[in-house]
PDB file of C-alpha atoms in Angstrom:
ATOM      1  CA  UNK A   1     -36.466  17.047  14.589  1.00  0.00           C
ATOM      2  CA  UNK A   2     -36.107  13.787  16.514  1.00  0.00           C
ATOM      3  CA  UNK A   3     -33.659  12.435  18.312  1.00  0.00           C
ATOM      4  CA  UNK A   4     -31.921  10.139  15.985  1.00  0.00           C
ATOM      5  CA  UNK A   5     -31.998  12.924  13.199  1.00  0.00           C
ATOM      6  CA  UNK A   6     -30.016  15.295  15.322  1.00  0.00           C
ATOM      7  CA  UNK A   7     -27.814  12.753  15.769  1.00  0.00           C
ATOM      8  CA  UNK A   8     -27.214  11.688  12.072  1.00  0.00           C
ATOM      9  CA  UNK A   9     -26.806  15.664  11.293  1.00  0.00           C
ATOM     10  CA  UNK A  10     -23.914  16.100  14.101  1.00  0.00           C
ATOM     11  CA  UNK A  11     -22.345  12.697  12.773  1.00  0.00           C
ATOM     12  CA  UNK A  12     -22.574  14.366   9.213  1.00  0.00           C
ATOM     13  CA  UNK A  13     -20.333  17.112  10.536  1.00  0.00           C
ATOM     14  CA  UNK A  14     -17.645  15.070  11.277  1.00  0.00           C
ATOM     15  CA  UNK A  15     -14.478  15.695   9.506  1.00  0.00           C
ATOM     16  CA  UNK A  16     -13.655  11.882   8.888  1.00  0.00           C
ATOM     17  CA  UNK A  17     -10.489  11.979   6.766  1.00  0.00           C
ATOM     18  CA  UNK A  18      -9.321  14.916   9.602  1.00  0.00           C
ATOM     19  CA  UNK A  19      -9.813  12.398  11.939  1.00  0.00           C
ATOM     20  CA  UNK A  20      -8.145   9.307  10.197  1.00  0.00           C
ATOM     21  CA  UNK A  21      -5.009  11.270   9.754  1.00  0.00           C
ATOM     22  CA  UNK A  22      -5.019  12.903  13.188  1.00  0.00           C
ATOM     23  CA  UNK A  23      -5.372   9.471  15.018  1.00  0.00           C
ATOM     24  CA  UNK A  24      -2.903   8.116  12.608  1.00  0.00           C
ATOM     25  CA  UNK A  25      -0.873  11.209  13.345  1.00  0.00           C
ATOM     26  CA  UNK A  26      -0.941  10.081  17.240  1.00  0.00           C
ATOM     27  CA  UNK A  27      -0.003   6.899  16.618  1.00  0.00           C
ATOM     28  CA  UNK A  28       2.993   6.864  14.404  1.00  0.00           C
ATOM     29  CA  UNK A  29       4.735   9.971  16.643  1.00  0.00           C
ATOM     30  CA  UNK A  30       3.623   7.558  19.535  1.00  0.00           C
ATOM     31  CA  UNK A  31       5.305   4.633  18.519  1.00  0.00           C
ATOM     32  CA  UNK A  32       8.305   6.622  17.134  1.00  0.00           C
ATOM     33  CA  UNK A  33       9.204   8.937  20.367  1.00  0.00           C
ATOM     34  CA  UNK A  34       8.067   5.851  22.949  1.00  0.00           C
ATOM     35  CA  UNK A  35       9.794   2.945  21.268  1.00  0.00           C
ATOM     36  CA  UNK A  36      12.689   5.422  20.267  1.00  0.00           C
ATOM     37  CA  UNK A  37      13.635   6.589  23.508  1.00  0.00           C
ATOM     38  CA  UNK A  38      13.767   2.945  25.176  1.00  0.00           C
ATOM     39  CA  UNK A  39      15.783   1.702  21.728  1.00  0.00           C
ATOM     40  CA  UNK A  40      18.213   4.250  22.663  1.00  0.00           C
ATOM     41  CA  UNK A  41      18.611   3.395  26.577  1.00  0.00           C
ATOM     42  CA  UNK A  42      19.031  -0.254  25.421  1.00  0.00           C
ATOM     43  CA  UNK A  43      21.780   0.585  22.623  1.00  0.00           C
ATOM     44  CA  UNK A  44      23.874   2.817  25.274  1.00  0.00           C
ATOM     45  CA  UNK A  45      23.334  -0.095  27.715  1.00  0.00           C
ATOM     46  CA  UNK A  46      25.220  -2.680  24.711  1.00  0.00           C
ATOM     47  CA  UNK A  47      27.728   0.061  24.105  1.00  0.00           C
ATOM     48  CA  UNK A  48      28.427   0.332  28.037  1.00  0.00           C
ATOM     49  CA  UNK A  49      29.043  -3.614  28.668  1.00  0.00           C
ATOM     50  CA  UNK A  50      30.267  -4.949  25.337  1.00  0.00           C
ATOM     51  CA  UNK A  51      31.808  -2.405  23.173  1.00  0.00           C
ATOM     52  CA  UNK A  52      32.910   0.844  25.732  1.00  0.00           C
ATOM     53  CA  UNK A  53      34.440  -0.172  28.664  1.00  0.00           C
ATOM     54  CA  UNK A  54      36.039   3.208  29.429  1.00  0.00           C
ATOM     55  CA  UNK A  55      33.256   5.872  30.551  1.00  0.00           C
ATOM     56  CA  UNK A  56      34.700   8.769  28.929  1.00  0.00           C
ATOM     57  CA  UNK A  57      35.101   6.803  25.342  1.00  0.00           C
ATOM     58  CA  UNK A  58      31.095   6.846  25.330  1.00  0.00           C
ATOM     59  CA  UNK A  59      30.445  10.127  27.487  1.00  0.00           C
ATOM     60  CA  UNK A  60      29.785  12.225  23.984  1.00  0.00           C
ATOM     61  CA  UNK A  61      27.304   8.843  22.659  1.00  0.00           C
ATOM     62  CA  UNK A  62      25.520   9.121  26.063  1.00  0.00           C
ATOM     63  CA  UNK A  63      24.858  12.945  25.934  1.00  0.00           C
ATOM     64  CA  UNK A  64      23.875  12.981  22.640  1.00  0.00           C
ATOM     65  CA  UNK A  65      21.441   9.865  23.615  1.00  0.00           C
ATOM     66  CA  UNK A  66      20.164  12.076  26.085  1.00  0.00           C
ATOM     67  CA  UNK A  67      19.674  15.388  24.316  1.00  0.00           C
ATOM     68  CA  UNK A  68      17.784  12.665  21.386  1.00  0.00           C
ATOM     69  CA  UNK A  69      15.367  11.794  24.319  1.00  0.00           C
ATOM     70  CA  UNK A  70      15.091  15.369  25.252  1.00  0.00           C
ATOM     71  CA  UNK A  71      13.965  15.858  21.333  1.00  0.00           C
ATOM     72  CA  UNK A  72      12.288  13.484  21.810  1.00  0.00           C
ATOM     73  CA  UNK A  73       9.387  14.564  24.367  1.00  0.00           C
ATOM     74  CA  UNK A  74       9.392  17.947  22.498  1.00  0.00           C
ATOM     75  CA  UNK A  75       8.126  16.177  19.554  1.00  0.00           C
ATOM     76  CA  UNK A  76       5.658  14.416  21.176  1.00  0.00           C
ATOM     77  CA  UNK A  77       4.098  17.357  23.145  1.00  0.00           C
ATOM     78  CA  UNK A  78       4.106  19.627  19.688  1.00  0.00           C
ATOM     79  CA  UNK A  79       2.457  16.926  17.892  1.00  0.00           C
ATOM     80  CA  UNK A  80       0.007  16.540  20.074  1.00  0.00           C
ATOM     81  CA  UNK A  81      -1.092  19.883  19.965  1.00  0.00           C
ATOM     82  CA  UNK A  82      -0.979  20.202  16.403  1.00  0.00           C
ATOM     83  CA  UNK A  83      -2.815  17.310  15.360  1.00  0.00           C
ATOM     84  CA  UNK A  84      -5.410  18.892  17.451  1.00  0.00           C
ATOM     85  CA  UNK A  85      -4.949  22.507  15.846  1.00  0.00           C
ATOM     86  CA  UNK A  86      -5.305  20.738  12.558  1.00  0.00           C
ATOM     87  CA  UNK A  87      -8.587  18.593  13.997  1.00  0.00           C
ATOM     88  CA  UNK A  88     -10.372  21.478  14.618  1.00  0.00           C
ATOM     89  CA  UNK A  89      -9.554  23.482  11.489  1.00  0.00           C
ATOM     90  CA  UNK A  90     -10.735  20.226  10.059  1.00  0.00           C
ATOM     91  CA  UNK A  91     -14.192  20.582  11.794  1.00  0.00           C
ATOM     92  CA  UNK A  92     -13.969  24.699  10.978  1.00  0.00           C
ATOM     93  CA  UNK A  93     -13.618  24.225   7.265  1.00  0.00           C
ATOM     94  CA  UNK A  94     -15.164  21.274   6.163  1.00  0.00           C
ATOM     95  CA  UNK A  95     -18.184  21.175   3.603  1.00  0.00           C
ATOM     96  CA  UNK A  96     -20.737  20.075   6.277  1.00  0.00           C
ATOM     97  CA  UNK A  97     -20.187  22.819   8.652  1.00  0.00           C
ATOM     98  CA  UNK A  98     -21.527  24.768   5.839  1.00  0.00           C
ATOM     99  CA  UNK A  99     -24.271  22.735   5.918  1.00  0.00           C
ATOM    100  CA  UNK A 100     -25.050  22.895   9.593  1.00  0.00           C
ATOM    101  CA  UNK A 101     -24.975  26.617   9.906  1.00  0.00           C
ATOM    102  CA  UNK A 102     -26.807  28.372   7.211  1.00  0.00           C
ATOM    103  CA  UNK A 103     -24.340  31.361   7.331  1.00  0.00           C
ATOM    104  CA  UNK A 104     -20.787  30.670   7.006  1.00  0.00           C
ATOM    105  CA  UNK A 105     -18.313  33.333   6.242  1.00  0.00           C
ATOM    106  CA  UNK A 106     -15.151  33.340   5.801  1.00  0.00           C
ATOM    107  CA  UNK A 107     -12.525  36.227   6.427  1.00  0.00           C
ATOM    108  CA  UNK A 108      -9.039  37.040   5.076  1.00  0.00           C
ATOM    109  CA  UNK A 109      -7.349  35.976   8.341  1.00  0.00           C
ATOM    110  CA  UNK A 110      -9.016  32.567   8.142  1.00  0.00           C
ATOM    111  CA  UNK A 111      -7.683  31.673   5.248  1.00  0.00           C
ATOM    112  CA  UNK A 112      -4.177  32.506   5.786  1.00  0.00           C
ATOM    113  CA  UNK A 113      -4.169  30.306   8.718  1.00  0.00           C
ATOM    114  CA  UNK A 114      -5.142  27.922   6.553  1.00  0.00           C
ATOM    115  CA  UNK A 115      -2.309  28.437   3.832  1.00  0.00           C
ATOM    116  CA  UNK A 116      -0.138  28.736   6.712  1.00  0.00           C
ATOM    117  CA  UNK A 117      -1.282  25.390   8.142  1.00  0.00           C
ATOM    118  CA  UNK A 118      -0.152  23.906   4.959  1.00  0.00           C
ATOM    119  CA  UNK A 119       2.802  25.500   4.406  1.00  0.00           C
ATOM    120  CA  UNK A 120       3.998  24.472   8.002  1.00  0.00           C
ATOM    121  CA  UNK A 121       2.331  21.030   6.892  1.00  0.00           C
ATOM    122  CA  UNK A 122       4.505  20.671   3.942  1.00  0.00           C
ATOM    123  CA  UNK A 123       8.098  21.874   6.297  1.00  0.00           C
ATOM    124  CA  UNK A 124       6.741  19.084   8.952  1.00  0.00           C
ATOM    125  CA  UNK A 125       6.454  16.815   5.916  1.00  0.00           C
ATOM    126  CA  UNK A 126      10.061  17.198   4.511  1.00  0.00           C
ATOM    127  CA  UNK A 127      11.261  17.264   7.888  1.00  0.00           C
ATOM    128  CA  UNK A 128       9.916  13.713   8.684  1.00  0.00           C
ATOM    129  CA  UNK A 129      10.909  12.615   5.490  1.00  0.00           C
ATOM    130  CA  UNK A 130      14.053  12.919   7.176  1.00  0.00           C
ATOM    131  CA  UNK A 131      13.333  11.804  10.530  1.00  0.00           C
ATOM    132  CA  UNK A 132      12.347   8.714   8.488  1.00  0.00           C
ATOM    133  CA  UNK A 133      15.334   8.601   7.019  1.00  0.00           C
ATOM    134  CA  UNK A 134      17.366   8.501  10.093  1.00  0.00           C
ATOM    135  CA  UNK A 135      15.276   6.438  12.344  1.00  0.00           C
ATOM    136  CA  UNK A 136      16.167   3.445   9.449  1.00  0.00           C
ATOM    137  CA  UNK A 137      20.137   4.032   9.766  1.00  0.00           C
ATOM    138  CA  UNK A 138      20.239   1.735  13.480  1.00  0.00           C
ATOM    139  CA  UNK A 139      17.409  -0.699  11.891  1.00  0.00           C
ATOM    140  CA  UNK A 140      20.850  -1.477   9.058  1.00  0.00           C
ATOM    141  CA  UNK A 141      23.319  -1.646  11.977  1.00  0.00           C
ATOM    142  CA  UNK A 142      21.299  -3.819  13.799  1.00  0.00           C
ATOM    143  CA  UNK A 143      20.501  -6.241  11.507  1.00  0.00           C
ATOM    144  CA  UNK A 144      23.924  -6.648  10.409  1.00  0.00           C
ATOM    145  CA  UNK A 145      24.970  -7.681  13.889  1.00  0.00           C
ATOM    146  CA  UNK A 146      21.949 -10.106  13.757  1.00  0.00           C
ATOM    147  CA  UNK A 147      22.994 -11.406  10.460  1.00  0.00           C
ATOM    148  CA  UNK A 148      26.660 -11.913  11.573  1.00  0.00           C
ATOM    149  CA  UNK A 149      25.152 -13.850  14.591  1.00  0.00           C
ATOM    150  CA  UNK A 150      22.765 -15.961  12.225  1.00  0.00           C
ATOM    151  CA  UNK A 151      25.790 -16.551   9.929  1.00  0.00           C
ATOM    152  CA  UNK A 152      28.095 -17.697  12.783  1.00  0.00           C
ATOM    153  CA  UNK A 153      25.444 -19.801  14.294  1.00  0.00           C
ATOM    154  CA  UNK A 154      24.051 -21.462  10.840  1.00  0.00           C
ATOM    155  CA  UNK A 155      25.348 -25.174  10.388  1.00  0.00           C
ATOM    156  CA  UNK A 156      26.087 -25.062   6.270  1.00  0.00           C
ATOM    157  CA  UNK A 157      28.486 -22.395   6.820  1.00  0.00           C
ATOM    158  CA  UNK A 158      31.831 -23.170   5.901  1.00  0.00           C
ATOM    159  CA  UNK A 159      33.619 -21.398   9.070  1.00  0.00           C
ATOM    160  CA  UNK A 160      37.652 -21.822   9.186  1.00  0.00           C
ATOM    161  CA  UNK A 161      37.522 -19.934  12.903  1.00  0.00           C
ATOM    162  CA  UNK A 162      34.390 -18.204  14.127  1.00  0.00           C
ATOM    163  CA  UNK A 163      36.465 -16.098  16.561  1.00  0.00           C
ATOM    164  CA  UNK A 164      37.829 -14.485  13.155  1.00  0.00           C
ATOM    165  CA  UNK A 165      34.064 -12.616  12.327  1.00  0.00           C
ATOM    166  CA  UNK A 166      33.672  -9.762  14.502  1.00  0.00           C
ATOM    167  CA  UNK A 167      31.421  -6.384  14.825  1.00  0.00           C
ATOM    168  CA  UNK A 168      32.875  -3.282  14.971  1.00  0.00           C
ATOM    169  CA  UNK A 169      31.013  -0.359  15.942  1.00  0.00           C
ATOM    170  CA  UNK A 170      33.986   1.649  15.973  1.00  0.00           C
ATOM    171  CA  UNK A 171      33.355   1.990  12.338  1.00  0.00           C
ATOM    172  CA  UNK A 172      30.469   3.206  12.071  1.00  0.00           C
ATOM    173  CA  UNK A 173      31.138   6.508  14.235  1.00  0.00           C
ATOM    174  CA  UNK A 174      29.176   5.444  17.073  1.00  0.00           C
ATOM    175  CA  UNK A 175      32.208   5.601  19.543  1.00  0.00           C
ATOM    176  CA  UNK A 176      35.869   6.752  19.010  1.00  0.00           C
ATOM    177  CA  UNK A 177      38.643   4.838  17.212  1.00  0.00           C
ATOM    178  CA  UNK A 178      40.679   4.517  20.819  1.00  0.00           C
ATOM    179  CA  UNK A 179      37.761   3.034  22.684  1.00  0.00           C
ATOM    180  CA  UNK A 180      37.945  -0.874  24.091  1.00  0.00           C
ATOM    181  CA  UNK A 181      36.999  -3.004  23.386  1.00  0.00           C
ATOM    182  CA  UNK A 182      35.456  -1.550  20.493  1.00  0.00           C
ATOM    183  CA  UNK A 183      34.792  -4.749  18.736  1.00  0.00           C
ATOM    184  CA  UNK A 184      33.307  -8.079  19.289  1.00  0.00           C
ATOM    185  CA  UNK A 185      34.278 -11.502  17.947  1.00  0.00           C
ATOM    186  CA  UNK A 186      33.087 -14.988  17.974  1.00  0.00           C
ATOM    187  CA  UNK A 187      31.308 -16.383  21.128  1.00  0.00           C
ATOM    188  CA  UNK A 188      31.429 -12.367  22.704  1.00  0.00           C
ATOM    189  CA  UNK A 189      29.633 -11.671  19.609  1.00  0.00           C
ATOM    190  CA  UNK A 190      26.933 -14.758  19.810  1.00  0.00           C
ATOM    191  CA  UNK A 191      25.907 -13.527  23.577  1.00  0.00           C
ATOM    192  CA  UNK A 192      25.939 -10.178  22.385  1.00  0.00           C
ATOM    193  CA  UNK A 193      23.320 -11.311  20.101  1.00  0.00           C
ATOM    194  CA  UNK A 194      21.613 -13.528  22.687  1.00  0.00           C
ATOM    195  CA  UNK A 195      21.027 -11.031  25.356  1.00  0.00           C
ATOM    196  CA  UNK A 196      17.352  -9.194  25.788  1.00  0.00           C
ATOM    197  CA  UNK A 197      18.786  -5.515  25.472  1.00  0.00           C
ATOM    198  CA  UNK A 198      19.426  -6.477  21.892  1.00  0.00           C
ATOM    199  CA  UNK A 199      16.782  -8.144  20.981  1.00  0.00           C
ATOM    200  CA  UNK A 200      14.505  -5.794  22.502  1.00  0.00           C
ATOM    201  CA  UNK A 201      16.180  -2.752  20.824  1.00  0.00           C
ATOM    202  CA  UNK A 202      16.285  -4.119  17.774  1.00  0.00           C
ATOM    203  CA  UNK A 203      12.633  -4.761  17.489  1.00  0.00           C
ATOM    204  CA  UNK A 204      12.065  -1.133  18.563  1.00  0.00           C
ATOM    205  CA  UNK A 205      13.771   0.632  16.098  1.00  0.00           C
ATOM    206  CA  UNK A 206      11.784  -1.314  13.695  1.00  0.00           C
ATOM    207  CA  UNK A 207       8.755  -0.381  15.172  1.00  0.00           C
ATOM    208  CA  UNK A 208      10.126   3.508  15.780  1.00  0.00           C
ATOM    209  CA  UNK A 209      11.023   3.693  11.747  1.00  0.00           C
ATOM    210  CA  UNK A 210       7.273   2.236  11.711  1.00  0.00           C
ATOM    211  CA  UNK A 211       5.825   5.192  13.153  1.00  0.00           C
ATOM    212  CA  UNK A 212       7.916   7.930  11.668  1.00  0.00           C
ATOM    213  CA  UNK A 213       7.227   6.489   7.872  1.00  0.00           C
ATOM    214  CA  UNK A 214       2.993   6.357   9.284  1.00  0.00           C
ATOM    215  CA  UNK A 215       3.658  10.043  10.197  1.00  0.00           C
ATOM    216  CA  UNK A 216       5.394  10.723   6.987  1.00  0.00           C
ATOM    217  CA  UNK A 217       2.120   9.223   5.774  1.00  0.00           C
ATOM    218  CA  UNK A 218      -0.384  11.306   7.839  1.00  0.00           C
ATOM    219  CA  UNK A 219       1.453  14.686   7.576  1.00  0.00           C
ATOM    220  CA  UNK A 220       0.852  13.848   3.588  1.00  0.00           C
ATOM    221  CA  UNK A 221      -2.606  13.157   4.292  1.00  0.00           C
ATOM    222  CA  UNK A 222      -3.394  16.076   6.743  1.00  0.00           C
ATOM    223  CA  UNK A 223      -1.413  18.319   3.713  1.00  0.00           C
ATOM    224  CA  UNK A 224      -4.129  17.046   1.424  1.00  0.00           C
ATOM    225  CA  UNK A 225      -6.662  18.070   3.458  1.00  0.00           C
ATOM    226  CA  UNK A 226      -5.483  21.604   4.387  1.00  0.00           C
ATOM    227  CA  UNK A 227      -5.078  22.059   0.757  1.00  0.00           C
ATOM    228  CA  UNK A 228      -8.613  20.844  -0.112  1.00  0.00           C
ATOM    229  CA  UNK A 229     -10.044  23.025   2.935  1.00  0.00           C
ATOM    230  CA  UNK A 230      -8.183  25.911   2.449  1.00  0.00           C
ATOM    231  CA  UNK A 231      -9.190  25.950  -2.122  1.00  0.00           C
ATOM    232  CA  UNK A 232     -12.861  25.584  -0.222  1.00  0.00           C
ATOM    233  CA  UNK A 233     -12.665  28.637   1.736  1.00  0.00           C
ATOM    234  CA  UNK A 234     -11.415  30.585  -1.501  1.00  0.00           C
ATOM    235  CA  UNK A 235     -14.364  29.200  -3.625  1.00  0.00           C
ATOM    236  CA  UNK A 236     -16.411  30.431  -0.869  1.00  0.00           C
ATOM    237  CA  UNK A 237     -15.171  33.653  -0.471  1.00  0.00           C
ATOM    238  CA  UNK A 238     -15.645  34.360  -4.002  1.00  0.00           C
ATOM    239  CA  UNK A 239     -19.075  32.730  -3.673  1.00  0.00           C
ATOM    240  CA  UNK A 240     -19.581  35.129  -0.627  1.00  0.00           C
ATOM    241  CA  UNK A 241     -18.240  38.381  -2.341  1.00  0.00           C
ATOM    242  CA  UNK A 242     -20.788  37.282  -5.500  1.00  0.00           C
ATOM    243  CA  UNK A 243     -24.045  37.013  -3.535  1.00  0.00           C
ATOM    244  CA  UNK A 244     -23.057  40.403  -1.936  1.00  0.00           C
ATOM    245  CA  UNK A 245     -23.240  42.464  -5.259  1.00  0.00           C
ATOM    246  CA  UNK A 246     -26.026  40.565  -6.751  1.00  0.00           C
ATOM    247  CA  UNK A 247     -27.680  41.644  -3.505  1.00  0.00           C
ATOM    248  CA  UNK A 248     -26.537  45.380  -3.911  1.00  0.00           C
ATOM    249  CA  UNK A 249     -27.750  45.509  -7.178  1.00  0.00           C
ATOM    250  CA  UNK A 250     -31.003  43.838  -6.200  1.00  0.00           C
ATOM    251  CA  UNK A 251     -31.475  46.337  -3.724  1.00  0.00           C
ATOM    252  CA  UNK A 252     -30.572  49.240  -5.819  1.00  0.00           C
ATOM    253  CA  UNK A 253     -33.148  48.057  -8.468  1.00  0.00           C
ATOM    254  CA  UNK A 254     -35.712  47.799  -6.184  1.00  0.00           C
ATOM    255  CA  UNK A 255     -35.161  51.383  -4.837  1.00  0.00           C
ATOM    256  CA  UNK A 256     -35.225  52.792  -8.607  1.00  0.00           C
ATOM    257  CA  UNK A 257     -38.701  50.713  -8.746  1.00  0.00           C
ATOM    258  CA  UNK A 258     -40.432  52.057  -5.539  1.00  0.00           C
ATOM    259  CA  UNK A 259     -38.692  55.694  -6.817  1.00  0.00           C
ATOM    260  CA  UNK A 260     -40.185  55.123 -10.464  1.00  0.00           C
ATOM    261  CA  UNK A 261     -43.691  54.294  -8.724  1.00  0.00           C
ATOM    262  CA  UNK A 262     -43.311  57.138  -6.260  1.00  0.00           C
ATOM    263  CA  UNK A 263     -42.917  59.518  -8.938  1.00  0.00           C
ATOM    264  CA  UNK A 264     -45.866  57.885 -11.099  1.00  0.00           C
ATOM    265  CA  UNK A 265     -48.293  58.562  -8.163  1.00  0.00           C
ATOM    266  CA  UNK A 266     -47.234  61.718  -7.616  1.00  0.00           C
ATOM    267  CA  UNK A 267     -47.783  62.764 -11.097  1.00  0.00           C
ATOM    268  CA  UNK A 268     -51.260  61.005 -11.146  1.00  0.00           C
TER     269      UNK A 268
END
């Protein structure tokens, strides 16, 4: 075998739809925990100047931002290692590792770490479904400041006083009732609106609620693999169990022919 055909036989054992989900795996917990945890510097940084003057009014927001970042790299570093776990089953239990290895068993332990992997697949599922959910909640508050500020700022607006439309966070839960400010109006609200912290967070949530719906979308993708893999290693089992009594019997009529034949000589 030549060069080039060892090459296209190792390609053939390459678990591509493994490896589509696992890099988009990567990338949509990537773009979710990196552009999450400087969204949520930036929004405790707006908070601190415009909205919180007081330190303890915002000292619960902060350490809650902070345990969020904590989460945060714990996600990351678990994904990471799972998408790699479920990689290699992917290599393990695909169809052309069958056909690379001309004897390929499976056991009872393998395939209940596979139904495991996709039971834990569908929890990590449900759970991003969520995550998903969540990351979209400061998208809305975000873009209603910015469509207050596009309101104030538009020219056919028919504005009596724009130092009567103001933002209130307070609302919203974010900080306590008896913080101050807790509110900004008119022009506060228009630099508010103007300044690169918002902006920039803004656009980061967007892209964090990005990445967690392309992980909701791998982890459904990875579950239909593990599901595909894992009714593969049944079939084979089966298969396996199959070709070991047909071999049995085999065997055991060949022993009552060489016994028969025996027997025949014997007598002759």
């Amino acid at each position: 075998m030549g060069c080039f055909e060892c090459c296209i036989k190792c390609l053939g054992g390459v678990p591509y739809a493994s490896l589509v989900a696992t890099i988009l795996c990567f990338s949509g917990v990537a773009l979710f925990c990196g552009c999450g945890h400087v969204a949520l510097t930036g929004t405790v940084t707006i908070l601190e100047t415009h909205f919180s003057k007081v330190t303890t009014d915002h000292a619960t927001l902060t350490d809650v931002v902070q345990l969020m970042q904590y989460i945060i790299y714990g996600i990351a570093s678990f994904f990471f290692l799972y998408g790699i776990i479920l990689l290699a089953e992917g290599f393990y239990t695909t169809s052309a590792v069958k056909e690379l290895h001309s004897e390929f068993k499976t056991t009872a332990c393998g395939r209940c770490i596979s139904g495991m992997f996709v039971f834990l697949t569908y929890i990590l599922g449900v759970a991003w479904l969520g995550v998903f959910g969540f990351s979209a909640v400061p998208v809305f508050l975000f873009y209603n400041m910015w469509s207050t500020c596009e309101a104030m700022r538009s020219p056919v607006a028919n504005l009596t006083s724009i130092d009567s439309i103001c933002v209130d966070v307070r609302q919203y839960g974010i900080i306590p009732w008896s913080a101050t400010p807790g509110k900004a109006c008119g022009s506060n609200l228009g630099t508010i609106c103007n300044t690169s912290e918002f902006y920039l967070s803004y656009h980061l949530y967007i892209v964090a609620c990005a990445g967690a719906g392309a992980t909701v979308i791998a982890l459904i993708h990875f579950l239909m693999i593990l599901s595909a893999n894992w009714a593969y290693l049944k079939d084979a089992s089966h298969m396996h169990a199959y070709q070991d009594i047909k071999m049995k019997e085999e065997q055991e009529l060949q022993d009552i022919q060489s016994r028969s034949k025996e027997r025949l000589n014997s007598y002759t």
